[in-house]
Amino acid sequence: MKPPPGFLHANVLTRLNSSAVSVPGANSIFTCHSLVGESWVPVPGFFSAPALPRTSTADHLSLCYFSCPISWHCHSATRPNPSLHTSNIQMDQASQLRPKAQAQPLLPANPHLFNMATRWGLCGVGKISHDFSVAMKTLPPGDHQEFAKKHSIPKAYGSYEELASDPEIDMVYLGVLHTEHWRVGLLVLQAGKNMLCEKPFAMNSRQVGDLIAASRKFNVFLMEAIWSRCFPLHREVRRLLAEDAIGEVKLVKAYFGSPQLHIPRSVEKELGGGALLDIGVYTLQFVLMVFNGERPESIYATGVLLNSGVDESMVVVMKFSRNRLAFCFFSIAVSLPNDATISGTKGTIRVLGPMHCPTTLEVNGKTTQYPLPEPSLPLNFTNSTGLRYEAEEVRQCLLKGLKESPRMPLSESALLTEIMDECRKQIVAVAARKLQDAQEFAKKHSIPQAYGSYEELARDPEIEVVYVGTIHPYHLPVGMLFMKAQKNVLCEKPMAMNLREVQELVASAKMNKVFLMEAVWTRFFPASLEIERLLSQGEVGEVKMVRADFGAPLMHVPRAVEKKLGGGALLDIGIYCLQFICMVYNGEKPECIQATGVCLDTGMDEGMVVTLKFSRNRMAVFTCSIAVIVGTKGTIRPYLPLNFINSTGMRYEAEEVRQCLLKGLKESPRMSQADSLLLAEVMDEARRQVGVVYSHDQQTSV
């Protein structure tokens, strides 16, 4: 098929035996070619082309400008092609293929557009995706079909799976709700697609770790869309800091407040709402940028929660090395200055609002403007044409063969999420077998969410760690429930009723790749840590004998004396003596166990004496009783400031769990799963000798 009379006919050629690309000169008029079946055929029509810069590789020319009325699609040499590989011009409408009275340059006027290295796919068609598409148009060019038509996108899909499986897509911009980033992101990465994921990367550190691991496994590019990092103004800030323009930075302050309580996405937990994940992330990332990705030494956070359980406002103070501080305040309830200040020993840098997409920089009183291009359509968010900068950053990274951006590396995304996890780290939900009990407990302790079943708690995506504080007989089924739901578990001691049940819990933790620890809180007290230090340094020489005694008047407590409730001195308090011995002997298994005791009419042990013999003739003995100060005329009870003595010390085991999760550990080195297995094994043998038997000892596995 020939072009209309009077017009020149030219082809855009690519040499198959090299990476160079030959292109026509400025204002050349040439035909379009389209792939029909296995053959390239000319498409009637014409247009003028501006001068095109020479690009480095043919593969890097593979792109689809969905944001322009006409899509210029230069295929790589690896696709089916004739001996000369011609460009494919995908016209938006048939009318655009017809010649007009005067030739017009229908391709975008800026030649740098032809350097775009990617064929983008939009995953999600919400407000941010709209703005991203509009921003792409500044690069010099209600349902998914309407969105595609509005933005001149040649393809629209009804599912993310269809988008992920399209071989024409090189890069996916993930603009779905926060809560879907992990699931949809893994789908995209596993399909071998490069991905730019809208902030926040995911809902927590575990999910972010999964996304990063998937990107490395499938060898694809991945970047969190912290667009602020790519703005020219922020690049200037980094240059000034690198050149020591204001001396050593001592304080960073960042504010971001925007009234959003009327927006469901901002206030509903199931939609990933809350000030921190929505806007606070910008203030925290700014701090990390200033301090060059350094991990803070300490984090203090306080805030106000909505009835929905998400944070309305929050203040975060971080301390870095050399006594450097950062202060962040953000809120979805009120407007704030939305600026950021960096104070150094020689001067001050101020990023005027909006600090997350800035155009005005003040350095020691001198102001500089960084204007943005005008949008072609109305925007949903302030300065959204600045999204072009992160799109350009992605392009440059792909051209260089990078798998992550040096301006927003994956390590900083991981650290940013860890900090946000820590800011949110609190008791956020409680569950009981009766909803009324859970609600009363939640109200007493200011816990925003209460559930009437353990299953509901297990399904809550906001919950990362569950403290299992049920009675002993329920530890196995409840612990298994939460671990199967991918929750990390801190299980109150004893971990279960016997060795077999403990083995099942440990196996489940390993199978589901979650953290599991027995809550033997004693191990984490400063005094216990000091004992371990003294022993490791040989302060008392070789240990030959360990003695431990624990008695408490618990005969009046049903939980302590009834078999169906898992009662008995050994499981309730004797375990503390035994764990202390195991700690001193560094988890060594005893060579010999001898136990004797007294049982109640219920079949539970009232008191027990256990003697353990270890290698090299080392000994240990412990006694435990739930009746040592009960007389025939009455009972003496010690004063209990909480429900149990020194219960505020439970903060130490909570901190141990936090540290382990931050390090990516699946068990605690201070209270290992091997320690729990040994405890259960010794207690099983002691109970066997004394004659204490529970129904669980005859039950089969869960």
XYZ file of C-alpha atoms in Angstrom:
702
model
C 0.000 0.000 0.000
C 1.456 3.359 -1.037
C 1.279 6.634 0.853
C -0.858 9.430 -0.598
C 0.576 11.060 -3.726
C 2.995 13.858 -3.192
C 4.487 12.556 0.044
C 7.817 10.949 0.586
C 8.113 7.375 1.756
C 10.746 6.472 4.316
C 11.388 3.790 6.931
C 12.860 3.899 10.385
C 15.581 1.272 10.201
C 17.341 -0.784 12.840
C 20.477 -2.737 12.033
C 20.043 -6.266 13.290
C 23.758 -6.985 13.530
C 24.514 -4.144 15.942
C 22.934 -2.216 18.771
C 22.892 1.048 16.844
C 19.666 2.526 15.567
C 19.370 4.601 12.376
C 16.640 7.196 12.372
C 15.441 9.751 9.804
C 16.381 13.378 9.966
C 14.267 16.234 11.232
C 10.776 16.550 9.735
C 11.184 13.413 7.594
C 7.835 12.080 6.463
C 7.520 8.318 6.580
C 4.957 5.556 6.649
C 3.891 3.502 9.620
C 4.255 -0.279 9.701
C 2.121 -2.606 11.745
C 2.614 -6.254 12.699
C -0.151 -8.364 11.138
C 0.227 -12.021 11.942
C 3.892 -12.742 11.211
C 4.364 -9.952 8.684
C 4.972 -6.251 8.891
C 2.627 -4.268 6.635
C 2.528 -0.507 5.993
C -0.266 1.530 7.533
C -1.680 4.363 5.338
C -0.910 7.785 6.696
C 2.026 10.045 7.353
C 3.500 12.383 9.884
C 6.529 14.566 10.384
C 9.206 13.446 12.794
C 11.580 15.729 14.687
C 15.277 14.993 14.770
C 15.801 11.870 16.841
C 18.891 11.410 19.005
C 20.899 8.255 18.538
C 20.179 5.769 21.308
C 22.537 3.234 22.772
C 20.774 -0.070 22.176
C 17.905 -1.351 20.108
C 16.423 -3.217 23.047
C 16.256 -0.019 25.057
C 14.034 1.543 22.415
C 11.205 -0.837 23.199
C 8.384 1.355 24.481
C 4.762 2.315 24.264
C 3.767 5.901 24.906
C 0.347 5.240 26.254
C 0.107 8.838 27.407
C 0.210 10.308 23.895
C -2.583 10.305 21.286
C -0.272 8.315 18.994
C 1.970 5.576 20.290
C 5.433 5.196 18.715
C 6.496 1.621 19.299
C 10.003 0.678 18.218
C 10.379 -3.068 18.642
C 13.568 -4.754 19.739
C 15.528 -6.935 17.349
C 14.505 -10.056 19.248
C 10.909 -9.917 17.978
C 9.654 -11.478 14.684
C 10.721 -9.082 11.990
C 11.661 -8.682 8.359
C 15.300 -8.214 7.397
C 14.876 -4.527 8.074
C 13.050 -3.924 11.343
C 10.577 -1.070 10.912
C 8.862 1.034 13.520
C 5.311 0.347 14.486
C 3.045 3.349 14.832
C -0.104 2.483 16.739
C -2.717 5.108 15.888
C -5.400 5.867 18.419
C -8.253 6.333 15.992
C -8.808 5.459 12.347
C -9.435 9.103 11.549
C -5.901 9.949 12.601
C -4.579 7.702 9.846
C -6.067 9.882 7.124
C -3.889 12.602 5.565
C -4.772 16.190 6.364
C -4.441 19.369 4.363
C -1.157 20.213 6.024
C 1.381 17.851 7.532
C 1.577 18.225 11.313
C 4.188 16.723 13.655
C 1.921 14.315 15.474
C 4.758 12.824 17.529
C 5.700 14.665 20.732
C 7.896 17.621 19.897
C 10.610 16.942 22.475
C 13.130 14.440 21.054
C 13.979 13.080 24.508
C 10.672 11.259 24.476
C 12.190 8.738 22.122
C 14.742 7.821 24.762
C 12.065 6.367 27.027
C 13.157 2.791 27.607
C 9.981 1.175 28.805
C 6.535 0.022 27.824
C 4.510 0.985 30.895
C 1.495 -0.792 32.295
C -0.741 0.893 34.877
C -1.862 -1.396 37.689
C -4.815 0.359 39.287
C -6.819 3.277 37.898
C -7.290 5.454 40.980
C -6.429 9.112 41.466
C -2.674 8.610 41.719
C -2.637 6.573 38.501
C -4.485 9.407 36.760
C -1.866 11.896 37.916
C 0.959 9.573 36.923
C -0.470 9.307 33.412
C -0.864 13.079 33.158
C 2.697 13.522 34.401
C 3.965 11.165 31.713
C 2.428 13.451 29.125
C 4.712 16.239 30.284
C 7.624 14.070 29.289
C 8.092 15.353 25.854
C 4.480 13.036 24.868
C -14.972 4.896 36.506
C -13.853 1.763 34.862
C -10.623 0.550 33.303
C -11.861 1.086 29.736
C -12.947 4.682 30.451
C -9.582 5.364 32.111
C -7.726 3.956 29.105
C -9.797 6.028 26.667
C -9.320 9.199 28.726
C -5.534 8.805 28.717
C -5.196 7.376 25.197
C -3.951 4.034 26.485
C -4.202 1.358 23.779
C -5.026 -1.567 26.088
C -7.241 -2.037 29.114
C -7.490 -5.167 31.254
C -10.118 -6.464 33.629
C -7.612 -8.115 35.965
C -4.077 -7.612 37.223
C -3.231 -11.106 36.026
C -3.931 -10.111 32.419
C -1.642 -7.099 32.715
C 1.114 -9.188 34.323
C 0.955 -11.788 31.548
C 1.147 -9.280 28.669
C 4.568 -9.757 27.025
C 4.370 -6.209 25.649
C 4.655 -4.693 29.125
C 8.158 -3.961 30.431
C 7.367 -1.826 33.456
C 4.370 -1.741 35.778
C 3.387 1.274 37.872
C 1.558 -0.124 40.915
C -0.990 2.425 42.105
C -3.455 0.202 43.961
C -4.359 0.575 47.656
C -1.558 0.051 50.190
C -3.164 -3.151 51.391
C -2.854 -4.672 47.915
C 0.781 -3.722 47.235
C 2.181 -6.989 48.592
C -0.226 -9.343 46.825
C -0.359 -7.582 43.475
C 3.326 -6.635 43.645
C 4.371 -10.267 44.016
C 2.119 -11.153 41.070
C 3.837 -8.543 38.906
C 7.385 -9.420 39.972
C 6.841 -13.155 39.575
C 5.702 -12.448 36.013
C 9.158 -10.989 35.333
C 8.000 -7.370 35.139
C 9.954 -4.395 36.411
C 7.909 -2.444 38.936
C 7.569 1.054 40.337
C 5.443 0.595 43.481
C 3.558 3.526 44.972
C 4.404 4.404 48.569
C 4.196 2.947 51.137
C 5.943 -0.090 49.696
C 3.709 -2.427 51.696
C 1.945 -2.673 55.029
C 4.916 -3.856 57.100
C 8.542 -4.993 57.025
C 7.706 -8.618 56.345
C 5.776 -7.731 53.210
C 8.508 -5.351 52.028
C 11.080 -8.098 52.566
C 8.998 -10.439 50.413
C 8.821 -7.892 47.570
C 12.561 -7.211 47.665
C 13.344 -10.935 47.748
C 11.041 -11.528 44.762
C 12.680 -8.755 42.730
C 16.079 -10.325 43.293
C 14.872 -13.844 42.638
C 13.324 -12.869 39.294
C 16.094 -10.378 38.476
C 13.824 -7.400 37.826
C 13.901 -3.715 38.694
C 12.004 -2.597 41.790
C 11.616 0.846 43.316
C 9.340 2.442 45.895
C 7.697 5.486 44.320
C 8.960 8.096 46.778
C 8.709 10.718 44.056
C 10.134 13.403 46.346
C 13.593 11.866 45.992
C 13.605 12.547 42.249
C 12.600 16.221 42.296
C 15.326 18.617 41.106
C 15.030 20.495 44.409
C 15.777 17.388 46.451
C 18.739 16.612 44.221
C 20.033 20.087 45.032
C 19.561 19.471 48.751
C 21.655 16.319 48.517
C 24.344 18.195 46.629
C 24.453 20.923 49.269
C 24.718 18.375 52.071
C 27.452 16.459 50.262
C 29.428 19.681 49.841
C 29.037 20.548 53.539
C 27.213 23.780 52.663
C 25.657 24.110 56.129
C 28.257 22.190 58.133
C 27.330 19.173 60.229
C 23.592 18.573 60.375
C 22.364 18.621 63.966
C 18.568 18.758 63.604
C 15.977 17.914 60.951
C 12.328 18.941 61.294
C 9.533 17.941 58.926
C 5.812 18.689 59.061
C 2.960 17.380 56.941
C -0.699 17.936 57.777
C -3.705 17.663 55.496
C -7.384 17.353 56.559
C -8.432 13.962 55.198
C -10.852 12.596 57.787
C -13.605 12.672 55.156
C -11.677 10.324 52.849
C -12.388 6.609 53.508
C -8.959 5.553 52.226
C -7.330 7.703 54.913
C -9.344 6.555 57.922
C -10.408 2.945 57.345
C -8.101 0.216 58.554
C -9.050 -2.271 55.851
C -8.011 0.306 53.232
C -4.598 0.878 54.823
C -5.556 4.221 56.349
C -3.740 6.351 58.879
C -1.515 9.424 58.854
C 1.758 7.497 59.038
C 1.371 5.333 55.946
C -0.358 8.020 53.901
C 1.633 11.209 54.534
C 3.989 10.600 57.449
C 6.123 8.435 55.187
C 7.209 11.605 53.378
C 8.590 13.206 56.523
C 10.441 10.051 57.549
C 11.962 9.492 54.114
C 13.181 13.110 54.123
C 15.000 12.482 57.398
C 16.601 9.321 56.015
C 17.659 11.186 52.881
C 19.368 13.881 54.975
C 21.129 11.311 57.156
C 22.070 9.229 54.113
C 20.087 6.125 55.025
C 21.552 5.774 58.511
C 19.570 3.711 61.001
C 18.421 5.780 64.004
C 19.716 4.757 67.415
C 16.352 5.318 69.048
C 12.779 6.055 67.990
C 10.091 7.635 70.122
C 6.550 7.922 68.796
C 3.279 9.069 70.268
C -0.013 9.935 68.671
C -3.799 9.938 68.559
C -5.873 7.054 67.239
C -9.255 7.241 65.535
C -12.091 4.930 66.510
C -11.253 2.865 63.442
C -7.895 2.042 65.018
C -5.689 4.003 62.603
C -3.515 6.947 63.569
C -4.956 10.424 63.127
C -1.819 12.314 64.177
C 1.666 11.311 65.256
C 4.867 12.825 66.557
C 8.093 10.908 65.905
C 11.457 11.797 67.428
C 14.551 9.955 66.224
C 18.057 10.104 67.611
C 20.991 9.376 65.328
C 24.693 8.922 66.006
C 26.718 11.904 67.276
C 23.639 13.266 69.083
C 21.841 14.290 65.887
C 18.059 14.558 66.124
C 15.043 14.480 63.845
C 11.502 15.588 64.627
C 8.472 14.709 62.494
C 4.866 15.736 63.010
C 2.080 14.670 60.661
C -1.697 14.586 60.790
C -4.728 13.812 58.629
C -6.915 15.982 60.900
C -5.364 19.446 60.525
C -3.330 21.540 58.114
C 0.344 22.062 58.961
C 3.123 24.166 57.367
C 4.155 21.119 55.319
C 7.754 22.258 55.210
C 11.100 20.817 56.286
C 14.154 22.409 57.870
C 17.725 21.122 58.067
C 19.794 22.909 60.701
C 23.573 22.629 60.531
C 26.533 24.140 62.338
C 27.090 26.621 59.466
C 23.597 27.386 58.239
C 20.079 26.241 57.427
C 18.316 24.643 54.482
C 14.553 25.044 54.310
C 12.269 23.208 51.900
C 9.090 25.268 51.662
C 5.733 23.576 51.415
C 4.696 21.294 49.976
C 7.823 19.519 51.198
C 6.923 16.207 49.551
C 6.745 17.740 46.052
C 8.649 20.994 46.482
C 9.388 23.824 44.097
C 10.887 26.412 46.503
C 14.221 26.051 48.306
C 15.699 28.468 50.826
C 19.386 28.195 51.712
C 20.636 30.601 54.383
C 17.896 33.065 53.447
C 18.356 32.864 49.670
C 15.357 31.482 47.757
C 15.421 29.489 44.506
C 12.420 28.324 42.466
C 12.159 24.998 40.623
C 9.018 25.305 38.430
C 7.078 22.293 37.153
C 5.625 21.765 33.671
C 1.942 22.518 33.184
C -0.438 19.526 33.172
C -2.621 18.652 30.179
C -5.517 17.562 32.421
C -6.719 18.550 35.912
C -4.757 16.788 38.676
C -5.933 15.067 41.862
C -2.870 15.918 43.942
C -0.622 18.954 44.276
C 2.278 19.237 41.814
C 1.615 15.762 40.387
C 3.356 16.577 37.116
C 6.478 16.040 39.222
C 5.790 12.317 38.908
C 7.631 12.653 35.600
C 10.880 12.833 37.571
C 10.516 9.376 39.076
C 9.475 7.989 35.685
C 12.663 9.467 34.263
C 14.659 7.976 37.140
C 13.252 4.547 36.294
C 14.186 5.039 32.644
C 17.761 5.992 33.492
C 18.133 3.007 35.814
C 16.910 0.593 33.149
C 19.177 2.119 30.532
C 22.100 1.470 32.900
C 20.953 -2.078 33.656
C 20.285 -1.324 37.326
C 17.835 -3.363 39.393
C 17.198 -0.622 41.934
C 17.499 3.149 42.103
C 20.509 4.729 43.827
C 18.225 7.660 44.728
C 15.739 5.416 46.518
C 17.565 2.134 47.149
C 15.714 -0.908 48.425
C 17.746 -0.839 51.638
C 16.253 2.554 52.472
C 12.748 1.360 51.639
C 13.298 -1.545 54.034
C 14.628 0.781 56.748
C 11.790 3.243 56.194
C 9.277 0.445 56.720
C 11.073 -0.760 59.845
C 10.860 2.723 61.324
C 7.158 2.960 60.499
C 6.605 -0.469 62.022
C 8.295 0.748 65.179
C 6.186 3.924 65.236
C 3.050 1.796 65.032
C 4.367 -0.791 67.462
C 1.753 -1.026 70.168
C -1.037 -3.326 71.239
C -3.496 -2.709 68.431
C -6.051 -5.477 68.978
C -7.202 -8.033 71.496
C -9.314 -11.162 71.073
C -11.171 -13.399 73.516
C -13.581 -16.272 73.272
C -16.331 -13.814 74.283
C -16.577 -10.474 72.478
C -17.783 -8.744 75.651
C -14.634 -9.838 77.504
C -12.446 -8.553 74.678
C -14.307 -5.233 74.554
C -13.998 -4.700 78.298
C -10.274 -5.484 78.176
C -9.793 -3.216 75.149
C -11.580 -0.328 76.849
C -9.549 -0.705 80.029
C -6.233 -0.689 78.147
C -7.181 1.773 75.368
C -6.839 -0.872 72.669
C -8.647 0.303 69.516
C -9.865 -3.048 68.227
C -11.590 -5.960 69.972
C -12.588 -9.291 68.461
C -14.952 -11.993 69.611
C -12.861 -14.825 68.222
C -9.221 -15.729 67.720
C -9.960 -16.323 64.044
C -10.906 -12.658 63.547
C -7.665 -11.538 65.150
C -5.724 -13.935 62.939
C -7.314 -12.420 59.812
C -6.454 -8.821 60.720
C -3.705 -7.742 58.252
C -2.534 -5.029 60.671
C -1.413 -7.580 63.252
C 2.202 -8.726 62.967
C 2.866 -10.311 66.367
C 0.362 -12.090 68.585
C 0.900 -12.611 72.295
C -0.818 -15.876 73.219
C -1.869 -15.522 76.852
C -4.586 -18.164 76.994
C -4.538 -20.976 79.538
C -1.931 -23.659 78.857
C -4.231 -26.255 77.231
C -5.109 -23.807 74.438
C -1.546 -22.893 73.486
C -1.251 -25.534 70.781
C -4.476 -24.941 68.795
C -4.371 -21.157 69.180
C -0.661 -20.946 68.388
C -1.136 -23.086 65.287
C -4.044 -20.892 64.177
C -1.972 -17.709 64.273
C 1.137 -19.162 62.676
C -0.884 -20.599 59.808
C -2.196 -17.054 59.357
C 1.429 -15.897 58.987
C 1.523 -14.169 62.370
C 4.612 -14.099 64.542
C 3.859 -15.559 67.971
C 5.037 -14.864 71.510
C 3.512 -17.750 73.458
C 3.161 -17.589 77.216
C 5.004 -20.263 79.172
C 4.765 -23.193 79.142
C 4.776 -23.230 75.372
C 2.446 -26.232 75.421
C 1.330 -29.124 77.611
C 4.050 -31.570 76.614
C 7.023 -32.174 74.341
C 4.928 -33.448 71.436
C 2.839 -30.284 71.351
C 5.923 -28.070 71.551
C 7.428 -29.973 68.634
C 4.274 -29.320 66.596
C 4.425 -25.591 67.328
C 8.102 -25.378 66.403
C 7.483 -27.312 63.194
C 4.605 -24.996 62.273
C 6.772 -21.926 62.855
C 9.424 -23.269 60.513
C 6.905 -24.341 57.874
C 5.146 -20.954 57.889
C 8.439 -19.037 58.255
C 7.276 -17.004 61.233
C 8.840 -16.023 64.534
C 8.027 -18.138 67.596
C 9.227 -17.671 71.145
C 8.190 -19.012 74.526
C 7.494 -16.084 76.851
C 9.921 -17.006 79.591
C 10.252 -13.344 80.518
C 12.889 -14.023 83.185
C 15.518 -14.538 80.476
C 15.359 -10.899 79.409
C 15.607 -9.095 82.743
C 18.782 -7.033 83.119
C 19.709 -9.179 86.137
C 19.538 -12.356 84.045
C 21.642 -10.744 81.332
C 24.228 -9.807 83.942
C 24.295 -13.389 85.262
C 24.965 -14.665 81.750
C 27.802 -12.160 81.398
C 29.375 -13.168 84.708
C 29.180 -16.860 83.832
C 30.688 -16.332 80.393
C 33.624 -14.496 81.962
C 34.206 -17.245 84.523
C 33.564 -15.002 87.526
C 32.615 -17.964 89.761
C 34.829 -20.549 88.072
C 33.258 -23.813 86.945
C 29.657 -24.113 88.067
C 29.168 -27.236 90.173
C 25.730 -26.721 91.697
C 22.600 -24.691 90.914
C 19.646 -24.408 93.263
C 16.342 -22.695 92.586
C 13.194 -22.496 94.715
C 9.804 -21.047 93.855
C 6.715 -21.201 96.007
C 3.502 -19.205 95.810
C 0.100 -19.636 97.503
C -2.098 -20.588 94.572
C -4.336 -23.304 96.050
C -7.323 -20.950 95.847
C -6.780 -20.314 92.116
C -8.718 -22.802 89.908
C -6.220 -22.407 87.073
C -3.450 -23.665 89.351
C -5.195 -26.759 90.696
C -7.631 -28.053 88.055
C -6.394 -30.581 85.497
C -8.627 -29.376 82.654
C -7.115 -25.911 83.048
C -3.546 -27.178 82.911
C -2.899 -26.703 86.615
C 0.001 -27.932 88.757
C 3.110 -26.439 90.332
C 5.577 -27.599 87.674
C 3.918 -26.100 84.592
C 2.896 -22.936 86.388
C 5.912 -21.901 88.457
C 8.422 -24.752 88.459
C 9.244 -23.950 84.849
C 10.944 -20.754 86.050
C 13.349 -22.749 88.200
C 14.036 -25.200 85.405
C 14.634 -22.514 82.763
C 17.092 -20.810 85.135
C 19.080 -24.024 85.456
C 19.050 -24.526 81.684
C 20.286 -20.957 81.222
C 23.174 -21.472 83.649
C 24.198 -24.730 81.973
C 23.838 -23.132 78.527
C 21.031 -25.372 77.271
C 22.831 -28.636 78.035
C 20.650 -31.698 78.342
C 20.896 -33.377 81.798
C 22.230 -36.905 81.998
C 19.818 -37.897 84.754
C 16.473 -36.598 86.053
C 14.961 -37.590 89.428
C 11.675 -36.151 90.612
C 9.343 -36.631 93.537
C 6.349 -34.688 94.744
C 2.894 -34.473 96.233
C -0.276 -34.539 94.178
C -3.672 -33.015 94.934
C -6.952 -34.892 94.674
C -7.344 -33.355 91.218
C -4.252 -35.252 90.088
C -2.161 -32.065 89.849
C 1.177 -31.623 91.557
C 0.997 -29.432 94.640
C 4.743 -29.448 95.112
C 7.758 -31.070 93.470
C 11.465 -31.568 94.041
C 13.548 -32.236 90.940
C 17.238 -33.175 90.904
C 19.220 -32.953 87.684
C 22.676 -34.361 87.020
C 24.790 -32.889 84.215
C 28.112 -33.857 82.669
C 31.304 -33.555 84.769
C 29.283 -34.324 87.945
C 27.521 -30.980 87.959
C 24.212 -30.873 89.788
C 21.027 -28.850 90.008
C 18.017 -29.057 92.269
C 14.820 -27.085 92.331
C 11.672 -27.081 94.380
C 8.314 -25.645 93.452
C 5.087 -25.471 95.375
C 1.732 -23.769 95.142
C 1.105 -24.272 98.881
C 4.298 -23.402 100.771
C 2.733 -20.707 102.941
C -0.735 -22.112 103.322
C -1.535 -23.125 106.922
C -4.432 -24.863 108.596
C -5.859 -21.563 109.865
C -5.347 -19.341 106.869
C -3.251 -18.179 103.938
C -0.491 -15.603 103.664
C -0.353 -13.862 100.283
C 2.391 -11.519 99.142
C 1.355 -8.067 97.884
C 0.937 -8.175 94.112
C 1.206 -4.692 92.549
C -0.242 -5.900 89.233
C -1.656 -9.381 88.729
C 1.860 -10.756 89.145
C 5.007 -9.455 90.825
C 7.171 -7.125 88.709
C 4.984 -7.616 85.640
C 6.243 -4.400 84.097
C 9.356 -6.469 83.388
C 7.430 -8.092 80.558
C 8.601 -5.092 78.539
C 11.968 -6.831 78.282
C 10.597 -9.849 76.448
C 8.533 -7.583 74.205
C 11.710 -5.692 73.333
C 13.493 -8.978 72.644
C 10.759 -9.915 70.157
C 11.057 -6.512 68.481
C 14.832 -6.795 68.143
C 14.569 -10.304 66.721
C 12.014 -9.229 64.111
C 14.112 -6.219 63.139
C 17.021 -8.585 62.546
C 14.877 -11.000 60.560
C 15.258 -13.797 63.113
C 12.669 -16.541 63.451
C 13.603 -17.367 67.054
C 15.321 -15.679 69.958
C 18.956 -16.520 70.720
C 18.216 -15.816 74.403
C 15.237 -18.177 74.571
C 15.664 -20.475 71.615
C 13.185 -23.060 70.409
C 15.736 -25.697 71.367
C 15.564 -24.362 74.927
C 11.781 -24.693 74.888
C 12.001 -28.242 73.578
C 14.454 -29.164 76.334
C 12.248 -27.579 79.002
C 9.255 -29.574 77.773
C 11.256 -32.809 77.652
C 12.549 -32.430 81.224
C 9.089 -31.486 82.532
C 7.537 -34.486 80.773
C 9.980 -36.779 82.518
C 9.486 -35.108 85.914
C 5.709 -35.423 85.572
C 6.026 -39.052 84.535
C 7.976 -39.884 87.672
C 5.592 -38.009 89.966
C 2.515 -39.358 88.205
C 1.017 -36.163 86.764
C -0.880 -36.928 83.559
C -2.958 -34.599 81.380
C -5.502 -35.574 78.759
C -3.174 -33.931 76.197
C -0.576 -36.617 76.870
C -2.775 -39.183 75.116
C -4.067 -36.930 72.328
C -2.898 -37.138 68.759
C -1.381 -34.320 66.780
C -3.409 -31.292 65.692
